[in-house]
PDB file of C-alpha atoms in Angstrom:
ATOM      1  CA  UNK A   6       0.000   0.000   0.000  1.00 87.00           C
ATOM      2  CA  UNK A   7       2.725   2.234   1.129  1.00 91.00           C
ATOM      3  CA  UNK A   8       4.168   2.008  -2.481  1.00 93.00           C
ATOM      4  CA  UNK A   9       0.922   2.879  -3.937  1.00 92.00           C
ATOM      5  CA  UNK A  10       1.017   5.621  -1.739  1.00 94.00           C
ATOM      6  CA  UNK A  11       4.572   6.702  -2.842  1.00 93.00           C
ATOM      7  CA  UNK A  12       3.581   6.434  -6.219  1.00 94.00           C
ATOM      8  CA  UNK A  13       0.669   8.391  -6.736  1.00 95.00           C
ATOM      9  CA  UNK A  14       2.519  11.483  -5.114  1.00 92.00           C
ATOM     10  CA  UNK A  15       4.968  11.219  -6.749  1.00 91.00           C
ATOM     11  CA  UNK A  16       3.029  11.453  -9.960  1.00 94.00           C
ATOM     12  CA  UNK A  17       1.153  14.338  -8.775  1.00 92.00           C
ATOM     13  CA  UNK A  18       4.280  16.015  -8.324  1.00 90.00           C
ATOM     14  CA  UNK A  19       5.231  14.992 -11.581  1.00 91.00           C
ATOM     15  CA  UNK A  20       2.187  16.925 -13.010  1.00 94.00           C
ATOM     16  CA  UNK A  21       2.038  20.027 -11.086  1.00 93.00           C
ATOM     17  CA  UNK A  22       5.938  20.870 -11.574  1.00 93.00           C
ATOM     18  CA  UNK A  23       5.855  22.157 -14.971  1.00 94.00           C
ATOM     19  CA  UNK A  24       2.578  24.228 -13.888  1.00 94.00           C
ATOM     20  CA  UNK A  25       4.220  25.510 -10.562  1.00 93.00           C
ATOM     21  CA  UNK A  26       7.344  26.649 -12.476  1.00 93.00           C
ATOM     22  CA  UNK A  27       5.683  28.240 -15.267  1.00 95.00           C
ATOM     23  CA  UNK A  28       3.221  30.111 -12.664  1.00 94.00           C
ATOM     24  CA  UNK A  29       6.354  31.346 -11.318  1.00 94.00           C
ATOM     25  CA  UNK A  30       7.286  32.534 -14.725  1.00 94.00           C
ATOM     26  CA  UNK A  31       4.380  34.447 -15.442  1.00 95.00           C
ATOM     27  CA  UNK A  32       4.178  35.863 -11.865  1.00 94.00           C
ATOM     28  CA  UNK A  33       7.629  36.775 -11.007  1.00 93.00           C
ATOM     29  CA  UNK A  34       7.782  40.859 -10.268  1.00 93.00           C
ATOM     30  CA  UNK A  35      10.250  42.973 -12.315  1.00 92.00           C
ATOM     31  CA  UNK A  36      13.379  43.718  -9.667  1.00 90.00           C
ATOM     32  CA  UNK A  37      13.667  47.356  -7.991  1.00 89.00           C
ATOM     33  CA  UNK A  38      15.280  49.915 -10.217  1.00 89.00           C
ATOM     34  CA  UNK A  39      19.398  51.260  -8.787  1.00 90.00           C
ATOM     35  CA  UNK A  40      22.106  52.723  -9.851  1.00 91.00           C
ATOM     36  CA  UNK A  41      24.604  50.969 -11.035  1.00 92.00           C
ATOM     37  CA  UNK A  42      26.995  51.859  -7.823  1.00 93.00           C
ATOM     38  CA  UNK A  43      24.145  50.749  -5.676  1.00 92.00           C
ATOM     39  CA  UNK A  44      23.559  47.784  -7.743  1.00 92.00           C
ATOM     40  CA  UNK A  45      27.574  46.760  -7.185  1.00 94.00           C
ATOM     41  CA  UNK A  46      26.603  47.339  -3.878  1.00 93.00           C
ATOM     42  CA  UNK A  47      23.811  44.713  -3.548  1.00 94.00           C
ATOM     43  CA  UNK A  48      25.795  42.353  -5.261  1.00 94.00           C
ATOM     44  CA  UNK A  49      29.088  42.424  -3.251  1.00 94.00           C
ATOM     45  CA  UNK A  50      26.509  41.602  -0.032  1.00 94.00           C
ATOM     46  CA  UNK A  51      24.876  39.114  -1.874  1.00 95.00           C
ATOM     47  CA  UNK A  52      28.552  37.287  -2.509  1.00 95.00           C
ATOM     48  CA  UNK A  53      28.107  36.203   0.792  1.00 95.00           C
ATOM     49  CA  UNK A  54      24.577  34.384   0.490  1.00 97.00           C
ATOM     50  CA  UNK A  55      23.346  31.539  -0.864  1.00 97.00           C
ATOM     51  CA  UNK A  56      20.270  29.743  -1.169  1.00 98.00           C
ATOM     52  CA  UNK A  57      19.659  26.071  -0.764  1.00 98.00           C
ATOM     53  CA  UNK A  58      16.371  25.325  -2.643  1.00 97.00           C
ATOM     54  CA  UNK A  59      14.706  22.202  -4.396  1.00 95.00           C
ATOM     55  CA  UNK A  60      12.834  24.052  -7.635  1.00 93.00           C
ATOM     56  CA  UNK A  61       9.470  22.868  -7.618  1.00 92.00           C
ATOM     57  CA  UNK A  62       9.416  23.350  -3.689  1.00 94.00           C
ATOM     58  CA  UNK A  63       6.333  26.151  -3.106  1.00 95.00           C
ATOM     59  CA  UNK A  64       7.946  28.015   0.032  1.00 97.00           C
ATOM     60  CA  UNK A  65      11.271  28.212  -2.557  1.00 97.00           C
ATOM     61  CA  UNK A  66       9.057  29.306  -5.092  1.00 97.00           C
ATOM     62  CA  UNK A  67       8.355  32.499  -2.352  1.00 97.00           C
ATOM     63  CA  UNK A  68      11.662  33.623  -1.721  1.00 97.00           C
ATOM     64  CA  UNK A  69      12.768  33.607  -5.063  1.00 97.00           C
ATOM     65  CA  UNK A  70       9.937  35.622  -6.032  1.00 97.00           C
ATOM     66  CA  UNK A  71      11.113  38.249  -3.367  1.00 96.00           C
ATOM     67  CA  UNK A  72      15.023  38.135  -4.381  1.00 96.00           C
ATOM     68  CA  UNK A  73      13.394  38.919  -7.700  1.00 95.00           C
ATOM     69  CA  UNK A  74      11.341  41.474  -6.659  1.00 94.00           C
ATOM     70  CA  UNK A  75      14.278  43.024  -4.539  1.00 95.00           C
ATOM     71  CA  UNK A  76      16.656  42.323  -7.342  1.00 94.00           C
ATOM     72  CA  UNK A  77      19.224  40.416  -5.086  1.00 96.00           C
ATOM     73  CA  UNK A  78      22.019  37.907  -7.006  1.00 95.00           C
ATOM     74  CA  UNK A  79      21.830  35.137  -4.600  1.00 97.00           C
ATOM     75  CA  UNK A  80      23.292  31.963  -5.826  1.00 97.00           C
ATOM     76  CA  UNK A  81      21.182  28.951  -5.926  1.00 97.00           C
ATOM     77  CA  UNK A  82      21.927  25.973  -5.148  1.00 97.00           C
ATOM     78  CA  UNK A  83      19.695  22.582  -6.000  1.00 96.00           C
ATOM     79  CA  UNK A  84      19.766  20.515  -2.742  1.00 96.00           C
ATOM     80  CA  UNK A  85      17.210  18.056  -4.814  1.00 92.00           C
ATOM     81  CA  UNK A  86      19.791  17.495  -7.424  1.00 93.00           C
ATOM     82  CA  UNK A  87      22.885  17.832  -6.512  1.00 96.00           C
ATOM     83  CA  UNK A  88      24.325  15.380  -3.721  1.00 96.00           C
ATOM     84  CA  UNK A  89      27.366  17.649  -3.076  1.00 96.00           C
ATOM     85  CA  UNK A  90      24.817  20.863  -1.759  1.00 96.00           C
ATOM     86  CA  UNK A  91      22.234  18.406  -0.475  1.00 95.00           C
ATOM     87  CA  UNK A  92      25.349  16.704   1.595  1.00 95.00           C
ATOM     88  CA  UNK A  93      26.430  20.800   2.636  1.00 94.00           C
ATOM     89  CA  UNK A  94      22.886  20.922   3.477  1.00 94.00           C
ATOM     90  CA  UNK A  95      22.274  17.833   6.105  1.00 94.00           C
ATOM     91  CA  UNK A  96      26.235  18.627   7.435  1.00 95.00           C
ATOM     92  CA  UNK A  97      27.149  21.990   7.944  1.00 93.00           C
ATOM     93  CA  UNK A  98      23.316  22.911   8.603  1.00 89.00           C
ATOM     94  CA  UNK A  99      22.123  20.212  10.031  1.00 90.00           C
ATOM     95  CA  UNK A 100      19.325  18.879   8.535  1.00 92.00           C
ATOM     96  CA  UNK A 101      17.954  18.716   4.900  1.00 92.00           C
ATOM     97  CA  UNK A 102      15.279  20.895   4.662  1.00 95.00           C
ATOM     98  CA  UNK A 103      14.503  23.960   2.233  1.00 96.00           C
ATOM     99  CA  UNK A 104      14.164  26.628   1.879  1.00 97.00           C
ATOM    100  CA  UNK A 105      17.682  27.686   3.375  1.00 97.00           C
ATOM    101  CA  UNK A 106      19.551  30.617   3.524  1.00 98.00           C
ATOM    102  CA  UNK A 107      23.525  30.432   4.263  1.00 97.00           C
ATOM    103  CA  UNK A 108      24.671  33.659   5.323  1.00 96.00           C
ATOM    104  CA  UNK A 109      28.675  34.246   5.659  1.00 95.00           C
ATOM    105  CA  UNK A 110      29.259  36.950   8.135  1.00 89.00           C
ATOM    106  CA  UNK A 111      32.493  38.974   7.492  1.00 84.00           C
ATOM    107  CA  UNK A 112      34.194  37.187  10.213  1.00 87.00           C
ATOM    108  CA  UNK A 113      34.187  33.715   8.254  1.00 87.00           C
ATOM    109  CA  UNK A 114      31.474  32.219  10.729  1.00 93.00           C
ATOM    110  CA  UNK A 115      28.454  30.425   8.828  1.00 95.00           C
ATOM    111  CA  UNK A 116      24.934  30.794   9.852  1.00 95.00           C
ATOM    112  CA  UNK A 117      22.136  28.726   8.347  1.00 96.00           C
ATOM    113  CA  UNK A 118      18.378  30.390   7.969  1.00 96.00           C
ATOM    114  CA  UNK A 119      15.971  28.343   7.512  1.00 96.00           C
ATOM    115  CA  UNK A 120      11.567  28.437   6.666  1.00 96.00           C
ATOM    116  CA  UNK A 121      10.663  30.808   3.778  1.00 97.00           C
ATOM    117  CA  UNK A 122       9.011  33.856   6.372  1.00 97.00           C
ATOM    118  CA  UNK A 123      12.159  34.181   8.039  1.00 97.00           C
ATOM    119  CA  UNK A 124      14.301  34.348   5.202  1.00 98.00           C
ATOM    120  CA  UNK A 125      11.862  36.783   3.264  1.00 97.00           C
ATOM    121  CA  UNK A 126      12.057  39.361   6.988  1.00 97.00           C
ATOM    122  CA  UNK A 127      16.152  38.722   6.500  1.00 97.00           C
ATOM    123  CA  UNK A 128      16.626  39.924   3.135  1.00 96.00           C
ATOM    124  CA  UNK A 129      14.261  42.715   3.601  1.00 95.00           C
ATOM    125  CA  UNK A 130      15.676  43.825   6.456  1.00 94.00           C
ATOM    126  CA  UNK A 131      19.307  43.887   4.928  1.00 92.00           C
ATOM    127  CA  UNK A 132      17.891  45.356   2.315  1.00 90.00           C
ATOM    128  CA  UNK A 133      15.589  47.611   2.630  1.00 73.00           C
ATOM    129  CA  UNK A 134      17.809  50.632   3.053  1.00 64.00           C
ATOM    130  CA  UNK A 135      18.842  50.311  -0.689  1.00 50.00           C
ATOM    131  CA  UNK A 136      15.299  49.378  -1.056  1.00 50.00           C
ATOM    132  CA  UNK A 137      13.673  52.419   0.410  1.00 51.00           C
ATOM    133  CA  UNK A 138      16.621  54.624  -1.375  1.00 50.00           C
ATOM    134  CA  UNK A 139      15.528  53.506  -4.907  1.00 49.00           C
ATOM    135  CA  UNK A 140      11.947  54.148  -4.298  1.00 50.00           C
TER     136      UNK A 140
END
């Protein structure tokens, strides 16, 4: 039964991907107009980020739509994919879950942000000065 079970989902997963992904598409906001100094800005502070994600993953889906909207070059990485990231993932953060944020502080010392609302209240908050200054 249990297979079954397995099975089905993973059918219905198998359907809805290509729909979730293209919904992203179409709904994705344009990114915050800045100047190109503030722009080099933004980007030299997002160096130091990166997101652990699986694609079709709806609370993924959410952040990226708000690095897009805030026009932040955060590298993603697929933790679904890719066993090197997914083995980052479970070992330096402690679990394998998504989304996460890994933030690098200055210092060299790693912290690890995990569930979608929390990481959406980081990035504004780091960001909202450049946000508000563009505006």
């Amino acid at each position: 039964m249990r297979v079954f079970i397995r099975l089905f989902f993973r059918l219905v997963r198998l359907i809805l991907t290509p729909f979730m992904l293209l919904a992203e598409k179409l709904s994705t906001p344009k990114a915050i107009v800045r100047s190109a100094t503030e722009q080099t800005a933004v980007d030299t502070a997002c160096s130091q980020l990166a997101l652990y994600q699986f694609r079709a993953c709806p609370f993924c889906i959410k952040v990226r739509k708000e690095m897009a909207r805030l026009g932040l070059n955060i590298s993603k990485r697929d933790a679904q994919h890719n066993q090197q990231y997914r083995s980052e993932l479970e070992t330096a953060g402690g679990k394998i879950k998504v989304p996460c944020l890994r933030i690098e502080t200055a210092g060299g010392e790693v912290q690890w942000l995990y569930e979608s609302a929390d990481i959406i209240a980081y990035l504004q908050q780091r960001f909202a000065q450049t946000l508000n200054a563009a505006q």
